[in-house]
Coordinates of N, CA and C in Angstrom, one line a residue:
X1 N 162.4 40.8 -258.9 CA 161.6 40.3 -258.8 C 160.8 39.3 -258.3
X2 N 159.8 39.2 -258.0 CA 159.5 38.0 -257.1 C 158.0 36.7 -257.5
X3 N 158.0 35.8 -257.2 CA 157.5 35.3 -257.4 C 155.5 34.5 -257.1
X4 N 154.7 35.2 -257.6 CA 154.2 34.1 -256.2 C 153.4 32.8 -256.3
X5 N 154.6 32.0 -257.4 CA 154.7 30.2 -257.0 C 155.2 30.3 -256.8
X6 N 156.8 29.1 -256.7 CA 156.9 28.3 -257.2 C 158.3 28.8 -258.9
X7 N 158.9 28.9 -259.0 CA 158.7 29.3 -260.5 C 159.6 27.2 -261.1
X8 N 159.0 26.6 -261.7 CA 159.1 25.4 -262.4 C 160.6 24.6 -262.9
X9 N 161.0 23.8 -262.9 CA 162.0 23.4 -262.6 C 162.5 23.7 -264.1
X10 N 163.9 23.8 -264.1 CA 164.1 23.9 -265.5 C 164.9 22.7 -266.3
X11 N 164.1 22.0 -267.1 CA 164.6 21.0 -268.0 C 165.5 20.9 -268.9
X12 N 166.4 20.2 -269.2 CA 167.5 19.9 -269.5 C 167.5 18.7 -270.3
X13 N 168.7 18.1 -271.3 CA 169.6 17.2 -271.3 C 171.0 17.4 -271.1
X14 N 171.5 15.7 -271.0 CA 172.5 16.3 -270.6 C 174.0 16.0 -271.5
X15 N 175.3 16.8 -271.5 CA 175.9 16.2 -272.1 C 177.3 15.3 -272.4
X16 N 177.4 15.0 -273.6 CA 177.9 13.5 -273.5 C 179.5 14.5 -273.0
X17 N 180.4 13.0 -272.6 CA 181.8 14.4 -271.9 C 181.8 15.0 -271.2
X18 N 181.2 15.9 -270.5 CA 180.3 17.2 -269.8 C 180.1 17.1 -269.2
X19 N 180.6 18.5 -267.6 CA 179.4 18.4 -266.3 C 178.2 19.4 -266.3
X20 N 178.5 20.0 -268.2 CA 177.6 21.1 -268.9 C 176.0 20.2 -268.6
X21 N 175.2 22.2 -268.9 CA 173.7 20.9 -269.0 C 173.2 21.6 -270.1
X22 N 172.0 21.0 -270.8 CA 171.9 21.4 -272.4 C 170.6 22.3 -271.7
X23 N 170.7 23.4 -271.6 CA 168.9 23.8 -271.5 C 167.6 23.7 -272.3
X24 N 166.6 22.9 -272.5 CA 165.1 23.6 -273.1 C 163.9 24.0 -272.8
X25 N 164.1 24.8 -274.3 CA 162.8 26.0 -274.4 C 162.2 25.1 -274.6
X26 N 161.8 24.7 -275.2 CA 161.1 23.5 -276.3 C 161.3 22.9 -277.3
X27 N 160.2 21.7 -277.2 CA 160.4 21.0 -278.2 C 159.0 21.2 -279.7
X28 N 160.2 20.6 -280.6 CA 159.0 20.5 -281.7 C 159.6 19.1 -282.5
X29 N 158.6 18.8 -282.9 CA 158.8 17.1 -284.3 C 157.5 17.2 -284.9
X30 N 158.5 16.3 -286.0 CA 158.9 16.3 -287.9 C 157.2 15.8 -288.0
X31 N 156.6 15.6 -288.0 CA 155.3 14.1 -288.1 C 155.4 14.2 -289.6
X32 N 155.9 12.7 -290.0 CA 156.2 11.4 -290.8 C 157.3 12.7 -291.9
X33 N 158.5 12.7 -292.0 CA 159.9 12.2 -292.4 C 160.5 11.4 -292.5
X34 N 159.7 9.5 -292.3 CA 160.3 8.8 -293.8 C 159.3 8.6 -294.8
X35 N 159.6 8.6 -295.8 CA 158.3 8.1 -297.1 C 157.4 6.7 -295.8
X36 N 158.3 5.8 -295.2 CA 158.2 4.6 -296.0 C 156.6 4.5 -294.6
X37 N 157.0 5.4 -293.1 CA 156.9 5.7 -292.0 C 155.1 6.2 -292.3
X38 N 155.3 7.1 -293.8 CA 154.2 8.0 -294.0 C 153.8 7.1 -294.7
X39 N 153.9 6.0 -295.9 CA 152.8 5.2 -296.2 C 151.7 4.2 -295.2
X40 N 152.3 3.9 -294.1 CA 152.7 3.2 -293.0 C 150.8 3.9 -292.7
X41 N 151.3 5.5 -292.4 CA 150.1 6.0 -291.3 C 148.9 6.7 -292.4
X42 N 149.5 6.0 -293.5 CA 148.5 6.3 -294.7 C 147.7 7.5 -295.2
X43 N 148.9 8.7 -295.1 CA 149.9 9.4 -295.9 C 150.4 9.2 -297.9
X44 N 150.7 10.5 -298.5 CA 150.9 10.0 -299.2 C 152.6 11.2 -299.0
X45 N 154.2 10.8 -298.8 CA 155.0 11.2 -299.2 C 155.8 12.5 -300.2
X46 N 154.9 11.6 -301.5 CA 155.6 12.5 -301.7 C 154.2 13.9 -302.6
X47 N 153.1 14.1 -301.7 CA 152.6 15.1 -302.4 C 152.5 16.4 -300.7
X48 N 153.1 15.6 -300.3 CA 152.8 17.0 -297.7 C 154.2 17.2 -297.9
X49 N 154.1 18.5 -297.6 CA 155.6 19.7 -297.0 C 155.1 19.0 -295.6
X50 N 156.3 19.4 -295.0 CA 156.9 18.8 -293.5 C 155.9 19.8 -293.1
X51 N 155.6 18.5 -291.5 CA 154.0 19.8 -290.6 C 154.8 19.2 -289.5
X52 N 154.5 19.8 -288.3 CA 154.6 19.6 -287.0 C 153.3 20.0 -285.6
X53 N 154.1 19.5 -285.3 CA 153.9 19.5 -283.3 C 154.6 19.8 -282.1
X54 N 154.0 19.8 -281.2 CA 155.3 20.3 -280.3 C 154.9 19.4 -279.0
X55 N 155.5 19.2 -278.8 CA 155.7 19.1 -276.7 C 155.9 19.6 -275.9
X56 N 155.8 19.6 -274.5 CA 156.0 20.4 -272.8 C 157.3 20.0 -273.2
X57 N 158.3 21.0 -273.1 CA 159.6 20.1 -272.8 C 160.0 19.3 -271.0
X58 N 158.1 19.4 -270.6 CA 159.0 18.7 -269.0 C 159.1 18.1 -269.6
X59 N 157.8 17.2 -270.5 CA 157.8 15.8 -270.5 C 159.3 15.1 -271.4
X60 N 160.6 16.0 -271.1 CA 161.4 15.1 -271.4 C 161.5 13.7 -270.3
X61 N 162.0 13.0 -270.8 CA 162.7 11.9 -269.9 C 164.4 11.3 -269.5
X62 N 164.7 10.5 -269.4 CA 166.3 10.4 -269.4 C 166.3 9.3 -270.1
X63 N 168.3 9.2 -270.2 CA 168.1 7.2 -270.6 C 168.1 7.1 -269.3
X64 N 166.9 5.3 -269.1 CA 167.4 4.9 -268.3 C 166.9 4.3 -267.3
X65 N 166.0 5.5 -267.5 CA 164.5 5.4 -266.9 C 163.0 4.9 -266.9
X66 N 162.0 4.5 -266.4 CA 161.0 4.4 -265.9 C 159.7 5.1 -266.7
X67 N 159.3 4.6 -267.5 CA 158.0 5.3 -267.7 C 157.0 5.2 -267.5
X68 N 156.2 4.8 -266.3 CA 155.1 5.0 -266.4 C 154.2 4.4 -268.0
X69 N 153.2 4.2 -267.6 CA 152.2 3.5 -268.9 C 151.0 4.2 -268.6
X70 N 151.2 5.5 -269.7 CA 150.3 6.7 -269.5 C 148.4 6.9 -268.8
X71 N 148.5 7.3 -268.5 CA 146.7 6.4 -268.9 C 145.7 7.0 -269.7
X72 N 144.4 6.5 -269.8 CA 144.3 7.1 -271.2 C 144.4 6.2 -272.3
X73 N 144.6 5.2 -272.0 CA 145.1 5.1 -273.7 C 145.6 3.4 -273.2
X74 N 145.3 2.7 -275.0 CA 145.9 0.8 -274.1 C 146.9 1.4 -275.6
X75 N 147.3 1.6 -276.2 CA 147.7 2.2 -277.1 C 149.3 2.7 -277.9
X76 N 149.5 2.0 -276.3 CA 150.8 2.8 -276.3 C 152.1 2.5 -278.2
X77 N 152.7 3.4 -278.2 CA 153.4 3.7 -279.8 C 154.8 4.1 -279.5
X78 N 156.1 3.7 -279.8 CA 157.5 4.1 -279.5 C 157.5 4.6 -281.1
X79 N 158.6 5.5 -280.8 CA 158.3 6.1 -281.9 C 160.6 6.7 -282.9
X80 N 161.2 5.6 -282.4 CA 162.1 6.4 -282.4 C 163.2 7.4 -283.8
X81 N 163.2 8.4 -283.4 CA 163.8 9.3 -283.8 C 165.2 10.5 -283.3
X82 N 165.7 10.2 -284.1 CA 167.4 10.9 -284.3 C 166.5 13.1 -283.4
X83 N 167.3 13.8 -282.7 CA 167.1 14.5 -282.3 C 167.4 16.2 -282.6
X84 N 167.6 16.7 -283.0 CA 168.5 18.4 -282.7 C 168.9 19.4 -282.4
X85 N 169.0 19.9 -281.1 CA 169.8 20.6 -280.5 C 170.4 22.0 -282.1
X86 N 169.0 22.9 -280.3 CA 169.4 24.6 -281.5 C 169.9 25.3 -280.8
X87 N 171.8 25.9 -281.7 CA 171.8 26.4 -279.7 C 172.3 28.8 -281.0
X88 N 171.9 28.1 -281.6 CA 172.0 29.7 -282.6 C 170.7 30.2 -282.8
X89 N 169.7 30.6 -282.5 CA 167.7 31.8 -282.9 C 168.1 31.6 -284.4
X90 N 167.3 31.6 -284.4 CA 167.1 32.7 -286.0 C 165.8 32.3 -286.5
X91 N 165.0 33.1 -287.4 CA 163.8 33.0 -287.9 C 163.9 33.7 -289.5
X92 N 163.2 33.1 -290.8 CA 163.4 32.5 -292.0 C 164.9 32.2 -291.9
X93 N 165.2 31.3 -291.7 CA 166.7 30.9 -291.8 C 167.3 30.0 -292.8
X94 N 168.2 30.5 -294.1 CA 168.2 30.3 -295.4 C 168.6 28.5 -295.2
X95 N 168.7 28.1 -296.2 CA 169.0 26.6 -296.2 C 169.9 26.0 -295.9
X96 N 170.8 26.5 -296.9 CA 172.2 26.8 -297.1 C 172.8 27.0 -295.3
X97 N 172.5 27.8 -294.4 CA 172.8 28.3 -293.0 C 172.5 28.2 -292.0
X98 N 171.2 26.8 -292.7 CA 170.4 26.2 -291.6 C 171.0 25.5 -290.0
X99 N 172.6 24.3 -290.6 CA 173.4 23.7 -289.9 C 174.3 24.4 -288.8
X100 N 174.3 25.5 -289.4 CA 175.2 27.0 -288.7 C 174.5 26.7 -287.6
X101 N 173.0 26.7 -286.9 CA 172.1 27.0 -285.8 C 172.0 25.9 -285.2
X102 N 173.0 24.6 -285.3 CA 173.3 23.4 -284.7 C 174.1 22.8 -283.8
X103 N 173.3 23.0 -282.2 CA 174.3 22.8 -281.5 C 175.5 21.6 -281.3
X104 N 173.6 20.9 -281.5 CA 174.3 19.3 -281.2 C 173.1 18.1 -282.0
X105 N 173.3 16.3 -280.8 CA 172.7 15.9 -282.1 C 171.7 15.3 -280.4
X106 N 171.1 13.9 -280.0 CA 170.2 12.9 -279.7 C 169.4 12.1 -279.9
X107 N 169.6 11.3 -279.3 CA 168.8 9.4 -279.6 C 167.0 10.5 -279.5
X108 N 166.3 9.8 -279.5 CA 164.5 10.6 -278.7 C 164.0 8.7 -278.8
X109 N 162.7 8.8 -278.6 CA 162.2 8.7 -278.3 C 160.0 9.3 -278.5
X110 N 159.5 9.1 -279.5 CA 158.5 10.6 -279.6 C 157.5 8.8 -279.0
X111 N 157.4 9.1 -277.0 CA 156.2 8.2 -277.5 C 154.8 8.5 -277.8
X112 N 154.2 7.6 -278.5 CA 153.0 8.3 -278.9 C 151.5 7.7 -278.2
X113 N 149.8 8.0 -277.7 CA 148.2 7.7 -277.3 C 148.2 7.7 -278.6
X114 N 148.3 5.8 -278.9 CA 148.1 6.0 -280.4 C 146.7 6.1 -281.0
X115 N 146.0 5.2 -279.7 CA 144.5 5.2 -280.2 C 144.1 6.1 -279.9
X116 N 144.4 7.7 -279.3 CA 143.8 9.0 -278.9 C 144.4 9.5 -280.4
X117 N 145.4 9.5 -281.0 CA 146.3 10.0 -282.3 C 144.8 9.5 -282.6
X118 N 144.8 7.9 -283.2 CA 143.8 8.3 -284.7 C 141.5 8.9 -284.4
X119 N 142.1 8.5 -282.7 CA 140.5 9.6 -283.4 C 140.3 10.8 -282.4
X120 N 141.6 11.7 -282.4 CA 141.5 12.8 -282.4 C 141.6 13.5 -284.6
X121 N 142.1 12.5 -285.1 CA 143.2 12.2 -286.7 C 141.0 12.1 -287.0
X122 N 139.9 11.4 -286.7 CA 139.1 11.1 -287.7 C 138.0 12.1 -287.4
X123 N 138.0 12.5 -286.2 CA 137.8 13.8 -286.9 C 138.0 14.8 -286.8
X124 N 139.3 15.3 -287.0 CA 139.6 16.6 -287.1 C 139.8 17.2 -285.9
X125 N 140.3 16.9 -284.7 CA 140.8 17.6 -283.8 C 142.3 17.6 -283.9
X126 N 142.6 18.3 -282.4 CA 144.3 17.9 -282.5 C 144.8 17.0 -282.0
X127 N 146.0 16.6 -281.8 CA 146.4 15.4 -281.2 C 147.4 15.4 -279.6
X128 N 147.3 17.0 -279.3 CA 148.0 17.3 -278.2 C 148.4 16.3 -277.7
X129 N 147.1 15.4 -276.7 CA 146.7 14.3 -275.5 C 146.9 13.6 -276.3
X130 N 147.8 12.7 -277.1 CA 148.1 12.1 -278.7 C 149.6 12.3 -277.6
X131 N 150.6 13.0 -278.1 CA 151.6 13.4 -278.1 C 152.4 14.4 -277.7
X132 N 151.7 15.0 -276.5 CA 152.4 15.8 -275.2 C 151.9 15.4 -274.1
X133 N 151.6 14.3 -273.9 CA 151.5 14.1 -272.5 C 152.7 13.6 -271.2
X134 N 153.0 13.1 -270.8 CA 153.7 13.1 -269.3 C 155.0 13.2 -269.7
X135 N 156.1 12.6 -269.3 CA 157.0 11.6 -270.4 C 157.6 11.1 -271.6
X136 N 155.8 12.0 -272.4 CA 156.4 11.4 -273.7 C 157.6 11.2 -274.4
X137 N 158.6 12.1 -273.6 CA 160.1 12.2 -274.9 C 161.6 11.8 -274.1
X138 N 161.4 10.8 -274.3 CA 162.4 10.3 -274.0 C 163.2 10.8 -274.6
X139 N 165.2 11.1 -274.5 CA 166.3 12.1 -275.3 C 168.1 10.9 -274.1
X140 N 168.3 10.9 -275.7 CA 169.3 10.8 -274.1 C 170.6 11.4 -274.4
X141 N 172.0 11.7 -273.7 CA 172.6 12.3 -273.9 C 172.8 13.3 -275.7
X142 N 173.2 14.7 -275.3 CA 173.8 14.9 -276.4 C 175.6 15.2 -277.2
X143 N 175.4 15.2 -277.6 CA 176.8 15.0 -278.6 C 176.3 16.0 -279.9
X144 N 177.4 16.9 -278.8 CA 178.3 18.2 -279.9 C 179.0 18.1 -281.0
X145 N 178.0 18.9 -282.2 CA 178.1 19.0 -283.4 C 179.8 18.7 -283.1
X146 N 180.2 19.6 -282.3 CA 181.9 19.4 -282.9 C 182.8 18.6 -282.2
X147 N 181.6 17.3 -281.6 CA 182.7 15.6 -281.2 C 182.4 14.7 -283.2
X148 N 180.6 14.6 -283.9 CA 180.1 14.6 -284.5 C 179.4 14.7 -285.5
X149 N 180.0 16.2 -285.4 CA 180.1 16.7 -286.6 C 178.3 16.3 -286.6
X150 N 178.2 17.0 -288.8 CA 176.5 17.1 -288.9 C 175.8 15.5 -289.3
X151 N 174.9 14.8 -288.7 CA 174.4 13.4 -289.4 C 173.6 13.5 -290.4
X152 N 174.4 13.1 -291.8 CA 173.4 13.3 -291.9 C 173.0 12.1 -292.5
X153 N 173.9 10.5 -292.7 CA 173.5 8.9 -293.4 C 173.8 8.3 -291.6
X154 N 173.3 7.1 -291.8 CA 173.7 6.3 -290.3 C 172.7 5.8 -289.6
X155 N 173.1 4.5 -289.9 CA 171.8 3.5 -289.0 C 170.9 4.0 -288.0
X156 N 169.6 3.9 -288.1 CA 168.9 4.5 -286.6 C 168.1 2.9 -286.9
X157 N 167.7 2.1 -285.4 CA 167.4 0.6 -284.9 C 166.1 1.2 -283.7
X158 N 165.2 0.5 -283.6 CA 164.8 1.1 -281.9 C 164.6 -1.6 -282.3
X159 N 164.8 -1.6 -280.3 CA 164.4 -3.1 -279.6 C 163.4 -3.1 -278.9
X160 N 162.5 -3.7 -278.9 CA 161.4 -3.8 -277.8 C 161.6 -5.4 -277.5
X161 N 163.2 -5.7 -275.7 CA 163.4 -6.9 -275.7 C 164.4 -7.4 -276.2
X162 N 164.5 -7.1 -277.1 CA 165.6 -7.3 -278.0 C 164.9 -8.3 -278.7
X163 N 164.3 -7.1 -279.2 CA 163.7 -7.6 -280.8 C 163.4 -6.9 -281.9
X164 N 164.3 -6.2 -283.3 CA 163.6 -4.7 -283.6 C 163.2 -5.0 -283.8
X165 N 162.4 -3.9 -284.3 CA 161.2 -2.8 -284.5 C 161.1 -2.7 -285.4
X166 N 162.3 -1.0 -285.6 CA 162.6 -0.4 -286.6 C 164.2 -0.5 -286.6
X167 N 164.1 -0.6 -288.2 CA 165.4 -0.1 -288.2 C 165.7 1.3 -290.5
X168 N 166.4 1.9 -289.6 CA 166.6 2.7 -290.6 C 167.6 3.9 -291.6
X169 N 168.0 4.3 -291.9 CA 169.1 5.0 -292.7 C 168.9 6.5 -292.5
X170 N 169.6 7.2 -291.4 CA 169.5 9.5 -291.4 C 168.8 9.5 -293.4
X171 N 169.0 8.9 -294.0 CA 170.2 9.1 -295.3 C 168.2 9.6 -296.5
X172 N 167.6 8.4 -295.6 CA 165.8 8.2 -295.2 C 165.0 9.5 -295.3
X173 N 165.6 10.0 -295.0 CA 164.8 11.5 -294.4 C 164.4 12.0 -295.8
X174 N 163.4 12.0 -295.2 CA 162.6 12.7 -296.6 C 162.9 14.4 -297.0
X175 N 162.6 15.6 -296.0 CA 163.4 16.7 -295.3 C 163.9 16.7 -293.9
X176 N 166.1 16.3 -295.1 CA 166.7 16.3 -294.1 C 166.8 17.8 -293.4
X177 N 167.2 17.4 -292.2 CA 168.1 18.9 -291.0 C 168.8 19.8 -291.4
X178 N 168.1 19.6 -292.3 CA 168.7 21.2 -293.5 C 167.2 21.7 -293.4
X179 N 167.1 21.3 -294.2 CA 165.4 21.7 -294.6 C 164.1 21.8 -293.7
X180 N 163.9 20.9 -292.2 CA 163.5 21.1 -292.0 C 164.2 22.1 -290.7
X181 N 164.9 22.7 -290.1 CA 165.0 23.8 -289.7 C 164.8 25.4 -290.4
X182 N 165.5 25.2 -291.9 CA 164.9 25.9 -292.8 C 163.2 26.1 -292.5
X183 N 162.6 25.3 -293.1 CA 161.1 25.7 -292.5 C 160.3 25.8 -292.1
X184 N 161.3 25.0 -290.6 CA 160.2 25.4 -288.8 C 160.3 27.5 -289.1
X185 N 161.8 27.3 -289.2 CA 162.5 28.8 -289.2 C 161.8 30.5 -290.3
X186 N 160.4 29.1 -290.7 CA 159.7 30.4 -291.3 C 158.0 30.4 -291.0
X187 N 158.5 30.2 -290.2 CA 156.8 29.6 -289.6 C 156.8 30.3 -287.7
X188 N 158.3 29.8 -286.6 CA 159.1 30.5 -285.9 C 159.9 30.6 -285.4
X189 N 159.4 32.1 -284.5 CA 161.5 31.8 -284.2 C 161.6 30.5 -283.5
X190 N 163.4 30.4 -284.5 CA 164.2 29.4 -282.9 C 164.6 30.2 -282.7
X191 N 164.9 30.0 -280.8 CA 165.8 30.1 -279.8 C 166.9 28.8 -279.7
X192 N 168.5 29.7 -279.3 CA 168.3 28.6 -278.3 C 167.8 27.8 -276.9
X193 N 167.8 26.3 -277.7 CA 167.2 25.7 -275.8 C 166.5 24.7 -276.5
X194 N 165.4 25.1 -278.3 CA 164.8 24.1 -279.2 C 165.4 22.7 -279.0
X195 N 164.7 22.5 -279.9 CA 164.8 20.9 -280.0 C 163.4 20.3 -280.7
X196 N 163.7 19.6 -282.0 CA 163.1 19.2 -282.4 C 163.4 17.5 -283.1
X197 N 162.8 16.7 -283.0 CA 162.5 15.6 -283.1 C 162.1 15.7 -284.0
X198 N 162.8 14.4 -285.6 CA 163.3 14.5 -287.1 C 161.6 13.3 -287.8
X199 N 161.8 13.1 -286.8 CA 159.8 11.8 -287.7 C 160.6 10.2 -287.5
X200 N 160.4 9.1 -287.5 CA 160.3 8.1 -287.6 C 160.4 7.4 -289.0
X201 N 161.2 6.6 -288.8 CA 160.6 6.0 -290.2 C 159.9 4.4 -290.0
X202 N 160.0 3.7 -290.8 CA 158.6 2.6 -290.5 C 158.9 1.6 -289.8
X203 N 157.5 1.3 -288.9 CA 158.0 -0.1 -287.6 C 157.0 0.3 -286.4
X204 N 157.1 1.8 -286.4 CA 156.4 2.0 -285.1 C 155.4 0.8 -284.5
X205 N 155.0 0.7 -283.2 CA 154.6 -0.4 -282.5 C 154.0 -0.2 -281.1
X206 N 153.8 -1.1 -280.4 CA 153.0 -0.8 -279.5 C 153.8 -2.0 -277.5
X207 N 153.6 -0.7 -276.8 CA 154.8 -1.1 -275.8 C 154.1 -1.6 -275.1
X208 N 154.1 -2.2 -273.5 CA 153.3 -2.6 -272.8 C 154.1 -3.0 -271.1
X209 N 153.3 -2.9 -270.2 CA 154.0 -2.5 -269.3 C 154.4 -4.1 -268.9
X210 N 156.6 -3.3 -268.8 CA 157.1 -4.9 -268.9 C 158.5 -4.4 -269.7
X211 N 158.3 -3.9 -271.2 CA 159.0 -3.8 -271.9 C 159.5 -2.9 -272.1
X212 N 161.0 -2.9 -272.6 CA 162.7 -2.6 -272.6 C 162.3 -2.5 -273.8
X213 N 162.4 -0.8 -273.4 CA 162.5 -0.5 -275.5 C 164.0 0.5 -275.6
X214 N 164.8 0.0 -276.5 CA 166.4 0.8 -277.2 C 166.6 1.3 -277.9
X215 N 166.6 3.3 -278.1 CA 166.5 3.3 -280.1 C 168.6 3.4 -279.4
X216 N 169.0 3.1 -280.6 CA 169.9 3.5 -281.0 C 170.8 4.1 -282.5
X217 N 171.5 4.8 -282.8 CA 171.4 5.8 -284.1 C 172.7 5.3 -284.0
X218 N 173.7 5.4 -284.9 CA 175.0 5.3 -285.5 C 175.6 6.6 -285.4
X219 N 176.4 6.7 -284.7 CA 177.9 7.1 -284.1 C 177.0 8.7 -282.7
X220 N 176.3 8.5 -282.4 CA 174.9 8.5 -280.7 C 174.9 7.7 -279.2
X221 N 174.4 6.3 -279.6 CA 175.0 5.0 -279.3 C 173.6 5.4 -278.9
X222 N 172.8 5.1 -277.4 CA 171.8 4.4 -276.9 C 171.1 5.4 -276.2
X223 N 169.3 4.7 -276.5 CA 168.7 5.2 -275.6 C 167.0 4.3 -274.9
X224 N 167.3 4.2 -273.7 CA 167.1 2.9 -273.3 C 166.1 3.6 -272.3
X225 N 164.8 2.9 -272.3 CA 163.5 3.5 -271.8 C 163.0 1.6 -271.7
X226 N 162.6 1.7 -270.0 CA 161.5 0.9 -269.2 C 160.1 0.8 -269.6
X227 N 159.1 0.4 -269.3 CA 158.3 0.8 -269.7 C 157.1 0.0 -268.3
X228 N 156.8 0.6 -267.8 CA 156.8 0.3 -266.4 C 154.6 -0.1 -265.9
X229 N 155.0 -0.3 -265.0 CA 153.1 0.3 -264.5 C 152.1 0.7 -265.0
X230 N 149.8 0.7 -265.4 CA 149.9 2.2 -266.2 C 149.9 2.0 -265.0
X231 N 149.1 3.4 -264.6 CA 149.0 4.8 -264.3 C 147.5 5.0 -264.2
X232 N 147.2 5.4 -263.0 CA 145.2 5.9 -263.6 C 144.6 5.2 -264.2

């Protein structure tokens, strides 16, 4: 087979303690999966099932990278998240079997153009450009389940320039990882290489050029992102 143009580069995560890499196919994200965050965004967590949006795989950014402040916004926000990497695909996955599909876990940061998101919500339009922009998915080292086990609890926090902005526990997820996988797989067929950003706790807030943002999850370590100059 020949290609009309050069093939795009394969997006991947680096695996902790290994020279291997984890190829990434799709990035799914769960919206408002911590009760306090759902409330701070004006939603009722007791009434709403999980909902999802996507980021392109090439939005991934490695630990320690500098992310240029994106164009089209004056309100770039951080969102600390646990990331799940799918190793075994499937559709209609039962909750009791869902964790068997997990290859590993990582620390993520769902960067968001909040003003674009707010405008889209107000007039009922999609969020794509609020969530799926270039460099919008910083993600740290991928830790295999064989090392970490399945993470059902553990501290999750985010600091900006050393000041704590977000602090919670994975046990506070409204929809735990197994539920998220089961529900999402009822909507789309999951495949090896898919990532799921599982939602952020309360305390989301703005980032400006020069900020250093650090997300930490107990058992997974830290993800550090530097915010660079504005582009465009």
